[in-house]
mmCIF file of C-alpha atoms in Angstrom:
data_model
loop_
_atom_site.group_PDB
_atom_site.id
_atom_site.type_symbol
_atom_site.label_atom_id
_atom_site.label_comp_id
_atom_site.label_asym_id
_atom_site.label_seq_id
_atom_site.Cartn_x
_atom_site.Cartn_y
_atom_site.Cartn_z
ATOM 1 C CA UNK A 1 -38.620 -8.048 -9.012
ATOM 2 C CA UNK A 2 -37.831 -9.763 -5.327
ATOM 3 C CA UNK A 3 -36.791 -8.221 -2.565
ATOM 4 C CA UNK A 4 -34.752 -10.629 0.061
ATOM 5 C CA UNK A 5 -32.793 -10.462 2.586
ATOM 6 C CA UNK A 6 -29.252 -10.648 1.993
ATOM 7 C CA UNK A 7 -27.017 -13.530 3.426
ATOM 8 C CA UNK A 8 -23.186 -14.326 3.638
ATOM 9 C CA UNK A 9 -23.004 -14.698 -0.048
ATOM 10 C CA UNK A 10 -23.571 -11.123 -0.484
ATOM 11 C CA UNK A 11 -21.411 -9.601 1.281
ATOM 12 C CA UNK A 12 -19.068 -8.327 -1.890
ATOM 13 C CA UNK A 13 -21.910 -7.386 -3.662
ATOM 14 C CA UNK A 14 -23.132 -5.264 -0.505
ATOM 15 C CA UNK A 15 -19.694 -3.738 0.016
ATOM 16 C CA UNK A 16 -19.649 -2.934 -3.372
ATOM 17 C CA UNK A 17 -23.359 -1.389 -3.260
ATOM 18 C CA UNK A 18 -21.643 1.130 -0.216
ATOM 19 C CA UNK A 19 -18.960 1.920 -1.904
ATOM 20 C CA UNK A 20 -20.972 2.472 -5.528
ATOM 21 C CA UNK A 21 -23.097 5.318 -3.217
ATOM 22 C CA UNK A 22 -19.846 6.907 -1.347
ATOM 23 C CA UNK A 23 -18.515 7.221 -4.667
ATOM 24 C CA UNK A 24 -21.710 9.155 -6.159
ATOM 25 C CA UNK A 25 -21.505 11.472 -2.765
ATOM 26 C CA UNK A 26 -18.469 12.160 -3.640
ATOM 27 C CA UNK A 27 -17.027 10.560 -0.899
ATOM 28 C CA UNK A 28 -15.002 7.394 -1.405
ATOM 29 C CA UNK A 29 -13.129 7.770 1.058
ATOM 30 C CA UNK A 30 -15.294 7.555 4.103
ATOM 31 C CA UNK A 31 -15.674 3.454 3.288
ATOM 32 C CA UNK A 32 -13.624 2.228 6.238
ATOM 33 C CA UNK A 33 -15.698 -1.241 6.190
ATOM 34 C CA UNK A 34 -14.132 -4.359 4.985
ATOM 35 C CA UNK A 35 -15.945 -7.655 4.168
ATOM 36 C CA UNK A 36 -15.185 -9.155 7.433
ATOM 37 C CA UNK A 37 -16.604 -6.070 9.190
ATOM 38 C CA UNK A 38 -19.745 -6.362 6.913
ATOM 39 C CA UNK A 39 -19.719 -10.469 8.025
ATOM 40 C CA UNK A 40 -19.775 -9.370 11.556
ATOM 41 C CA UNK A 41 -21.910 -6.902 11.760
ATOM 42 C CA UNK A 42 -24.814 -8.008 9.424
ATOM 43 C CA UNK A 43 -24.281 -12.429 10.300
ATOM 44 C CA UNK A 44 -23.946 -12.099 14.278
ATOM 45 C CA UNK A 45 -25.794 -14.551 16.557
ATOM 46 C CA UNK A 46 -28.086 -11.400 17.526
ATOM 47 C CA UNK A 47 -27.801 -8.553 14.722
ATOM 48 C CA UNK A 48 -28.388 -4.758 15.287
ATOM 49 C CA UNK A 49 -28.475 -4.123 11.314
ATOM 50 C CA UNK A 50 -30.413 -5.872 8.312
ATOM 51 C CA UNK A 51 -29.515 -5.602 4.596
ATOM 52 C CA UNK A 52 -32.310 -6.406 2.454
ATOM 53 C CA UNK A 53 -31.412 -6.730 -1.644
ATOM 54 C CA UNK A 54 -33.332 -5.765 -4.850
ATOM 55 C CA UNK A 55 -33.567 -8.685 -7.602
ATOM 56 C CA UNK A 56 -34.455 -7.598 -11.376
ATOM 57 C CA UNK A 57 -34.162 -11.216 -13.353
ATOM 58 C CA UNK A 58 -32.032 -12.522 -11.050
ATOM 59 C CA UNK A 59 -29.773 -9.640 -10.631
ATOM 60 C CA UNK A 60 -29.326 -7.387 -7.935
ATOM 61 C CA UNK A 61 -29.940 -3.770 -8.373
#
């Protein structure tokens, strides 16, 4: 197991992580974010949010 920070590469596996939960809280549709929104948000020169990621052989979880 790793844990690492994620980086731009991520990003569709993140958005699908979000959207994976919403959909087990019953509650797809309160995803409003898109990938670029996730870029943004997560990348910018001075970020306000982190995303760390879960690796089980090489996959994350």
């Amino acid at each position: 197991m790793r844990i690492r920070r994620a980086n731009i590469a991520d990003v569709t596996t993140v958005l699908a992580l979000i959207q994976e939960l919403a959909e087990y809280e019953k509650a797809p549709s309160e995803v409003v974010a898109k990938e670029s929104d996730l870029n943004s948000t997560l990348f910018a020169a001075d970020p306000r949010v982190f995303c760390d990621l879960v690796e089980v052989d090489d996959e994350i979880v």
